[in-house]
Short mmCIF file of C-alpha atoms and ligand atoms in Angstrom, two decimals:
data_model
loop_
_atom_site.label_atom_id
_atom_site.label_comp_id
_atom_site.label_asym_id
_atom_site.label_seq_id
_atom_site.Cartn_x
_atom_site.Cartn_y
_atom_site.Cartn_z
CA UNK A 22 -17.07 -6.62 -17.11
CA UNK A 23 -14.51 -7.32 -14.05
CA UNK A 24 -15.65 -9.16 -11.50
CA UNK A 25 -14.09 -7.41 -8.18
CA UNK A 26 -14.19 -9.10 -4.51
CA UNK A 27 -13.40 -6.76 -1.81
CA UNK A 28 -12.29 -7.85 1.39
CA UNK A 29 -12.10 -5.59 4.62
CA UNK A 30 -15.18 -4.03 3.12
CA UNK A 31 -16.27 -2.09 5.94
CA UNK A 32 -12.99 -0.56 6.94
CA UNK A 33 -12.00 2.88 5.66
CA UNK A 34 -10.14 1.41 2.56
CA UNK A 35 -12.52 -1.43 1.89
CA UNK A 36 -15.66 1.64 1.93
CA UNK A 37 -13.75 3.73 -0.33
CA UNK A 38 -13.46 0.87 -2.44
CA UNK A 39 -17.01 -0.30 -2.90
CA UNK A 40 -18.05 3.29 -3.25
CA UNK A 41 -15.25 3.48 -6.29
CA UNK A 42 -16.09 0.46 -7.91
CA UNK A 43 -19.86 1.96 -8.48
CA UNK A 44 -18.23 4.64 -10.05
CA UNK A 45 -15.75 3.05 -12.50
CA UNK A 46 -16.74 1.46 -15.87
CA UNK A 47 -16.55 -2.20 -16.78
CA UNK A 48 -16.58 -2.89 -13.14
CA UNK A 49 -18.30 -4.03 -10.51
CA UNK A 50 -18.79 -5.34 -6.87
CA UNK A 51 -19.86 -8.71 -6.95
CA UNK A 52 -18.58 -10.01 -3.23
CA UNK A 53 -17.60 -8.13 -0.10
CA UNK A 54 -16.16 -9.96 2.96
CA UNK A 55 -15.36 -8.60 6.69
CA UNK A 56 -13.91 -10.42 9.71
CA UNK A 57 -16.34 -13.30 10.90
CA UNK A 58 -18.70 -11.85 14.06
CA UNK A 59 -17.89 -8.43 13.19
CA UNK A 60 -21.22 -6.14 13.30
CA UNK A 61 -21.01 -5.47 9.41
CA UNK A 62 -21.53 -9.52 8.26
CA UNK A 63 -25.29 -9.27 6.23
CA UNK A 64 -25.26 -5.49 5.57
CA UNK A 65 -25.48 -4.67 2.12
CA UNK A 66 -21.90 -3.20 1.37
CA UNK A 67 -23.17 -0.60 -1.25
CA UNK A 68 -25.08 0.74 1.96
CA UNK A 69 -22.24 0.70 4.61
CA UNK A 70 -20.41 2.73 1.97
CA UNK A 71 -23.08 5.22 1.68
CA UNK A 72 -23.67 5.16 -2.00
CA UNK A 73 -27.04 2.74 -1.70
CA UNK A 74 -28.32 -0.56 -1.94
CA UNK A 75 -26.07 -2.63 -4.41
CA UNK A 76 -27.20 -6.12 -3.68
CA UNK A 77 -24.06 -7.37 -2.40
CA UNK A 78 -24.08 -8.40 1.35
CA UNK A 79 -20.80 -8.90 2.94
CA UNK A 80 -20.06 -12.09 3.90
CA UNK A 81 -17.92 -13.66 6.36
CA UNK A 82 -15.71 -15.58 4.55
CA UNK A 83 -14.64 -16.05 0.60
CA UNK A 84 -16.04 -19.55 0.30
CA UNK A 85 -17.94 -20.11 -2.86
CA UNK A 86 -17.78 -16.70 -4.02
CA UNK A 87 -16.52 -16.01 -7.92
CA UNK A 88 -14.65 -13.21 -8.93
CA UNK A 89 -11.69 -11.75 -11.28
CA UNK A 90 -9.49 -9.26 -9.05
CA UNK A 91 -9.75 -9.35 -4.75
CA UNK A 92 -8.80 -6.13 -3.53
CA UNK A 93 -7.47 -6.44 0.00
CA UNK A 94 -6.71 -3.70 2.55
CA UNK A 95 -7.24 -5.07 5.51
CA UNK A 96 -4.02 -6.26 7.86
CA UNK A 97 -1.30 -8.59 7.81
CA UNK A 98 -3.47 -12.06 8.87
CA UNK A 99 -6.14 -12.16 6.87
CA UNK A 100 -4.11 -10.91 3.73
CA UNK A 101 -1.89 -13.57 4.37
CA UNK A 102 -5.30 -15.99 4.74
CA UNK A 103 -6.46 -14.60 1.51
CA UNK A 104 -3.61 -14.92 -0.29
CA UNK A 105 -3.73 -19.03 0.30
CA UNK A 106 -7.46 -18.99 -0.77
CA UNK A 107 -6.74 -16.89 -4.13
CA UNK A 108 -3.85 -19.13 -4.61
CA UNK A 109 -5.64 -22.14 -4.24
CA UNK A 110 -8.36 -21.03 -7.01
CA UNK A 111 -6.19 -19.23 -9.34
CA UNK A 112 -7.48 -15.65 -8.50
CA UNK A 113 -5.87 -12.23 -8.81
CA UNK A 114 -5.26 -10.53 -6.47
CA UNK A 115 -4.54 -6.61 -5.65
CA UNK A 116 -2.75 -5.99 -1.74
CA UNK A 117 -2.91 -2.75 -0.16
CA UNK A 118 -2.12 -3.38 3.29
CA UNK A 119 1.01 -2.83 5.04
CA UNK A 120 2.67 -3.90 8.22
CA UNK A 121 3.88 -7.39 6.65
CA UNK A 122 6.55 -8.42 7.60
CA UNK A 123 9.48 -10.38 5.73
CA UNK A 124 8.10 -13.92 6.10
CA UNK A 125 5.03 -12.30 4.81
CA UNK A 126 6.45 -10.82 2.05
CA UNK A 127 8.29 -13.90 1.30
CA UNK A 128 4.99 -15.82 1.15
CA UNK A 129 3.44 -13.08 -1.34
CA UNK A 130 6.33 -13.71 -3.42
CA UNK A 131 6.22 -17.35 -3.27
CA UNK A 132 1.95 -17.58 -4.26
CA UNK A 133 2.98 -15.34 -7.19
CA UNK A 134 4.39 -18.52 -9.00
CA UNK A 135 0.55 -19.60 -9.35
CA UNK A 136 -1.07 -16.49 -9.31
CA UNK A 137 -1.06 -12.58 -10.78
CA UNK A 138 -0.18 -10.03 -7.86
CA UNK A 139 0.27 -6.53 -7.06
CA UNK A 140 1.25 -5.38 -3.66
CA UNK A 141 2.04 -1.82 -3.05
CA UNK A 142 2.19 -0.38 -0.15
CA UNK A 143 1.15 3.04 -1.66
CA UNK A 144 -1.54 3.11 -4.72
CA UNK A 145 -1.38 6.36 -5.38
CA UNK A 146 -0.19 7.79 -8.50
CA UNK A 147 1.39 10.79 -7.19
CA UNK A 148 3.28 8.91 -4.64
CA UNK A 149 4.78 6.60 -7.30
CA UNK A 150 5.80 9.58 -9.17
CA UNK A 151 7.25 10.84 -5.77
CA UNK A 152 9.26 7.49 -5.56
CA UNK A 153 11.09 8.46 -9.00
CA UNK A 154 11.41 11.81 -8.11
CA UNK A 155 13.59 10.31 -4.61
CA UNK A 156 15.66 8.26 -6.99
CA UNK A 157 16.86 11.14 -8.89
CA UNK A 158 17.36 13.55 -6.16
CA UNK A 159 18.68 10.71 -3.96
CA UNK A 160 21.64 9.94 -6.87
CA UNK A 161 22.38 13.81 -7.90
CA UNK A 162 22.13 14.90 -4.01
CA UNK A 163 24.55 11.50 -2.64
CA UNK A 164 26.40 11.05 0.25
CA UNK A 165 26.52 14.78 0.78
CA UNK A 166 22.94 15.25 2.67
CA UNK A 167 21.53 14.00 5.71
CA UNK A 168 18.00 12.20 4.75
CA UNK A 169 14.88 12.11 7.00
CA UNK A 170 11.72 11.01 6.86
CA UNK A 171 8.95 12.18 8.19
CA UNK A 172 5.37 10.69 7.54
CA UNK A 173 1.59 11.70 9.41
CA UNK A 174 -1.10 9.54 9.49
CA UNK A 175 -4.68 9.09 11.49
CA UNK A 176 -5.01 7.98 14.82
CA UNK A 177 -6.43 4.50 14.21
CA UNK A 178 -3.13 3.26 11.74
CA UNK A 179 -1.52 0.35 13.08
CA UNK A 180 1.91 0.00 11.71
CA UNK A 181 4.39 2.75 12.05
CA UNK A 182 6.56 3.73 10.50
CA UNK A 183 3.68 3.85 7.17
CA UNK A 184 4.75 1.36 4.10
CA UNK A 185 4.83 3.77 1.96
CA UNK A 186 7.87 5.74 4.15
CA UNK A 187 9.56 2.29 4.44
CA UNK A 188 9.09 2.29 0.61
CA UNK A 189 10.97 5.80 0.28
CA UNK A 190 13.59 4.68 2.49
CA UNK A 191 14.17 2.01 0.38
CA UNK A 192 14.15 3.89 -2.66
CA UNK A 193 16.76 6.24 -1.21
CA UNK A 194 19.10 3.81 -0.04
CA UNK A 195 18.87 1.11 -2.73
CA UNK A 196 19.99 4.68 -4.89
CA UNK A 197 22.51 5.31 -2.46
CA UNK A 198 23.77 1.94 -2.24
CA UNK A 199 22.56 1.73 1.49
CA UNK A 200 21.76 -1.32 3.29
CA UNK A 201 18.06 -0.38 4.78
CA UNK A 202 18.40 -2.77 7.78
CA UNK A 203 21.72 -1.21 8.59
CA UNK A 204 21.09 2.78 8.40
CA UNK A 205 17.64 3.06 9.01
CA UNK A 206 17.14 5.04 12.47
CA UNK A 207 13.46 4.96 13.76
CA UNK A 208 12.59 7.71 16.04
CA UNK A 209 14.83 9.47 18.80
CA UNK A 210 15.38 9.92 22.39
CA UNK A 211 17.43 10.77 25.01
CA UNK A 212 21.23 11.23 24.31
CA UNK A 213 20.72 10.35 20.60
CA UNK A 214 24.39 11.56 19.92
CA UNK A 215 26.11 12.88 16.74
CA UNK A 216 23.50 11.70 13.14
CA UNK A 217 25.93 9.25 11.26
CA UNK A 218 26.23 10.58 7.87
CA UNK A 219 24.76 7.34 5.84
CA UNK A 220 21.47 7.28 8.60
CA UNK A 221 18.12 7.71 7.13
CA UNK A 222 16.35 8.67 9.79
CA UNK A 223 12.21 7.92 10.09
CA UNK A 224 9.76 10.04 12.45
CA UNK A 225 6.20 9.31 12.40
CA UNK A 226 3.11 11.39 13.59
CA UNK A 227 -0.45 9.83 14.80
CA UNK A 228 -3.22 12.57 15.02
CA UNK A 229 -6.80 13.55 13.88
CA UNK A 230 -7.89 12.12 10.66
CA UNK A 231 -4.96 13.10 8.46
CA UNK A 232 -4.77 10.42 5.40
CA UNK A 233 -1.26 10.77 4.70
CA UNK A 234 1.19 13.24 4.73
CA UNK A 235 4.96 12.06 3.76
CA UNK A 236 8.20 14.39 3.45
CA UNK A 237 11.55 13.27 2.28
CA UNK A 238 14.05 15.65 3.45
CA UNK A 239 17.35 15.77 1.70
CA UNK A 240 19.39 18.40 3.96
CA UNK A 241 22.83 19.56 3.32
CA UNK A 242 25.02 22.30 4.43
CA UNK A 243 23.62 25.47 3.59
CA UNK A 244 20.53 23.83 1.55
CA UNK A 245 17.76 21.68 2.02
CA UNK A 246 15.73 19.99 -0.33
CA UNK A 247 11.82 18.55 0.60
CA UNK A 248 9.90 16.09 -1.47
CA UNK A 249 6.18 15.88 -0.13
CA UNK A 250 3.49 13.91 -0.88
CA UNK A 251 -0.38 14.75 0.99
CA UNK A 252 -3.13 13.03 0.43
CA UNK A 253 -6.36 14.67 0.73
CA UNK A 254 -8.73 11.51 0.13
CA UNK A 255 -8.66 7.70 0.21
CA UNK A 256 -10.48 8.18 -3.13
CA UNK A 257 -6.80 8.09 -4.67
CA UNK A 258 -5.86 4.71 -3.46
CA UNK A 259 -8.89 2.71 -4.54
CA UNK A 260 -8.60 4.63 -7.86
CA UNK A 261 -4.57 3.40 -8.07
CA UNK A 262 -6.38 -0.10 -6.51
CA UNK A 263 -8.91 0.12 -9.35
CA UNK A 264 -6.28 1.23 -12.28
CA UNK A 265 -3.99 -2.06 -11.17
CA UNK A 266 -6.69 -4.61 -11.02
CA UNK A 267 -7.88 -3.33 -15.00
CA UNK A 268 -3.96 -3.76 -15.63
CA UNK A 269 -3.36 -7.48 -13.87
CA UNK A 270 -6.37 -8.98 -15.97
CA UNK A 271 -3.70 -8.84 -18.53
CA UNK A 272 -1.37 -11.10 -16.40
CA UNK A 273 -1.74 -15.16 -15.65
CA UNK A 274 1.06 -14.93 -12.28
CA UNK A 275 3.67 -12.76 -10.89
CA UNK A 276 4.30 -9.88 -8.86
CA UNK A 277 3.93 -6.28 -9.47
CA UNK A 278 4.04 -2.77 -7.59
CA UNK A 279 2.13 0.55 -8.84
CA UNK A 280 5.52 1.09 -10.92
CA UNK A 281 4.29 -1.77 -13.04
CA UNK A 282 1.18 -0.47 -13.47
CA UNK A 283 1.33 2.96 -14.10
CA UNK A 284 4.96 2.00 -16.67
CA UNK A 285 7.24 4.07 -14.42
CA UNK A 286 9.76 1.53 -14.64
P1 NAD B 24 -9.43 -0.38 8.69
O1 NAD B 24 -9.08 -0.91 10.03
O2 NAD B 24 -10.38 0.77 8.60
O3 NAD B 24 -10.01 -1.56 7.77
C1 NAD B 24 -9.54 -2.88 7.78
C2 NAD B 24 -10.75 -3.78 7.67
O4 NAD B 24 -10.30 -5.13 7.52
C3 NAD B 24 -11.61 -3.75 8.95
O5 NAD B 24 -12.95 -3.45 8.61
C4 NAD B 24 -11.47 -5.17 9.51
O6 NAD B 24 -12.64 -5.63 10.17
C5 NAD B 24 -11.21 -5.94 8.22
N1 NAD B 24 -10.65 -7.27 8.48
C6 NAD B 24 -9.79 -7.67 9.44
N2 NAD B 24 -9.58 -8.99 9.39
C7 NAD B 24 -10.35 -9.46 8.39
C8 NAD B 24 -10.57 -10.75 7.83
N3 NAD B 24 -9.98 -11.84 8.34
N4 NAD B 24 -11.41 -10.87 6.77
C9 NAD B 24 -12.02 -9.79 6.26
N5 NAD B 24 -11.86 -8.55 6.75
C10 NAD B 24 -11.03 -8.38 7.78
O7 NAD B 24 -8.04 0.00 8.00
P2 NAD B 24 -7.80 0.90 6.70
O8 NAD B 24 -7.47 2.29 7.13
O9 NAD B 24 -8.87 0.67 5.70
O10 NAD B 24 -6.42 0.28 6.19
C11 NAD B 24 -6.31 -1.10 5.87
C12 NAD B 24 -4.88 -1.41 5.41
O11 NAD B 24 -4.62 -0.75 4.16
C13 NAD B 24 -3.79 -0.93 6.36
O12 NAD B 24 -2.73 -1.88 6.35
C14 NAD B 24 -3.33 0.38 5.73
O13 NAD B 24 -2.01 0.73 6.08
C15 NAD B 24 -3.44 0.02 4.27
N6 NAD B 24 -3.53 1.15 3.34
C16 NAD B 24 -2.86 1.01 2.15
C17 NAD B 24 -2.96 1.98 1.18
C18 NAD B 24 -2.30 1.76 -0.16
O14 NAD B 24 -2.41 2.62 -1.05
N7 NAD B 24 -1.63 0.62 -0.37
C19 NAD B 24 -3.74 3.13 1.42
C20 NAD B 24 -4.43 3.24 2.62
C21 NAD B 24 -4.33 2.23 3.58
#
């Protein structure tokens, strides 16, 4: 059995999650931890998730809990916070959230000397497929197209543009031979001027309750090409979440993504 700790466990992710693990074999919920004071500290988290009592209150911290895998999806801070603490006792770890920045990523990278991590910013399988997909498309298409971004999430997301579009611009250029922090253009206004060729350009759209919709457009003279990704539930992250904390109880330290995991590499 696999012991999984679940922090941010009232927030969307951190629901979804509790609700999967009830559903998955050889796991199960065994801590669940929110942001001290917040309204959710003593409630049972099988109940805040809807699929009944599970015996598991959330707590407000991760002191003296056991477990195998944390699953965290909740924002920049408190990953980072958890991160130390998992480091510190030799715990797995599985990182959803996005929005963390360099120094951030840095320290992630760093912790994975002591500890087994993966950190993708998108746990979907279909996505990760999507990111291979760019790769080829990005090589065969080259220097010919004008690429654009365009990604749609809900209204409460933080961090724009989403990870996972900062991921596919990555892809794209790294297949290009772009430099990222050079050609990537976020958003327009005003006299924006003539699009330099080597630009990829990112738009992003806040509305409703959309999950996540992301379109890589590839457009050339006469042609365009569109890779989309939607997806229609959170379900499909904490199942990717799920699938990559079975996968790192194979692993003692070091840093994965989903390409690891799913042996797209
Ligand atoms: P959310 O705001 O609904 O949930 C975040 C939860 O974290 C909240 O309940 C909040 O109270 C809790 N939290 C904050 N600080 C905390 C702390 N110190 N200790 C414990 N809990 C704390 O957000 P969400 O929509 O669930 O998304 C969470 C993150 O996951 C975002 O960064 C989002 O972009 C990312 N995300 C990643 C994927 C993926 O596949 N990698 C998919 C969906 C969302």
């Amino acid at each position: 059995m696999i012991d999984i700790a679940v922090t941010g466990a009232a927030g969307r992710m951190g629901r979804t999650l509790v609700e999967a693990c009830t559903r998955e074999e050889g796991m199960r919920l065994v801590a669940a931890v929110e942001r001290p004071g917040g309204a959710s500290i003593g409630a049972d988290a099988g109940e805040l998730a809807g699929v009944g009592k599970l015996g598991v209150a959330i707590r407000a911290g991760l002191n003296g809990l056991d477990f195998d895998v944390l699953i965290d999806f909740t924002q920049p801070e408190s990953t980072l916070a958890v991160l130390e603490h998992c480091r510190k006792h030799k715990k797995r770890m599985i990182i959803g959230t996005t929005g963390i920045d360099d120094a951030g990523r840095q320290r992630i990278a760093d912790a994975a000397r002591d500890m087994a991590i993966v950190h993708a910013p998108n746990m979907s399988v279909g996505v990760n497929l999507c990111f291979r997909l760019l790769e080829t498309a990005a090589r065969i298409l080259g220097d010919e197209v004008d690429v654009e971004i365009i990604e749609a999430h809900h209204r409460y997301k933080a961090d724009a543009p989403s990870g996972t579009a900062l991921k596919m611009g990555e892809v794209v250029a790294q297949a290009l031979g772009r430099d990222l922090k050079e050609w990537g253009v976020y958003g327009r206004r005003g006299i924006s001027g003539e699009r330099a060729r080597k630009v990829i350009g990112f738009s992003s759209i806040r509305a409703g309750d959309i999950v996540g919709d992301h379109t890589v457009l590839f457009a050339g003279g006469g042609e365009r090409v569109e890779i989309t990704h939607r997806a229609e539930s959170r379900a499909t992250f904490a199942h990717g979440a799920l699938r990559a904390a079975r996968w790192l109880m194979g692993r003692k330290t070091g840093l994965y993504d989903m390409q690891d995991v799913l042996g797209l590499r």
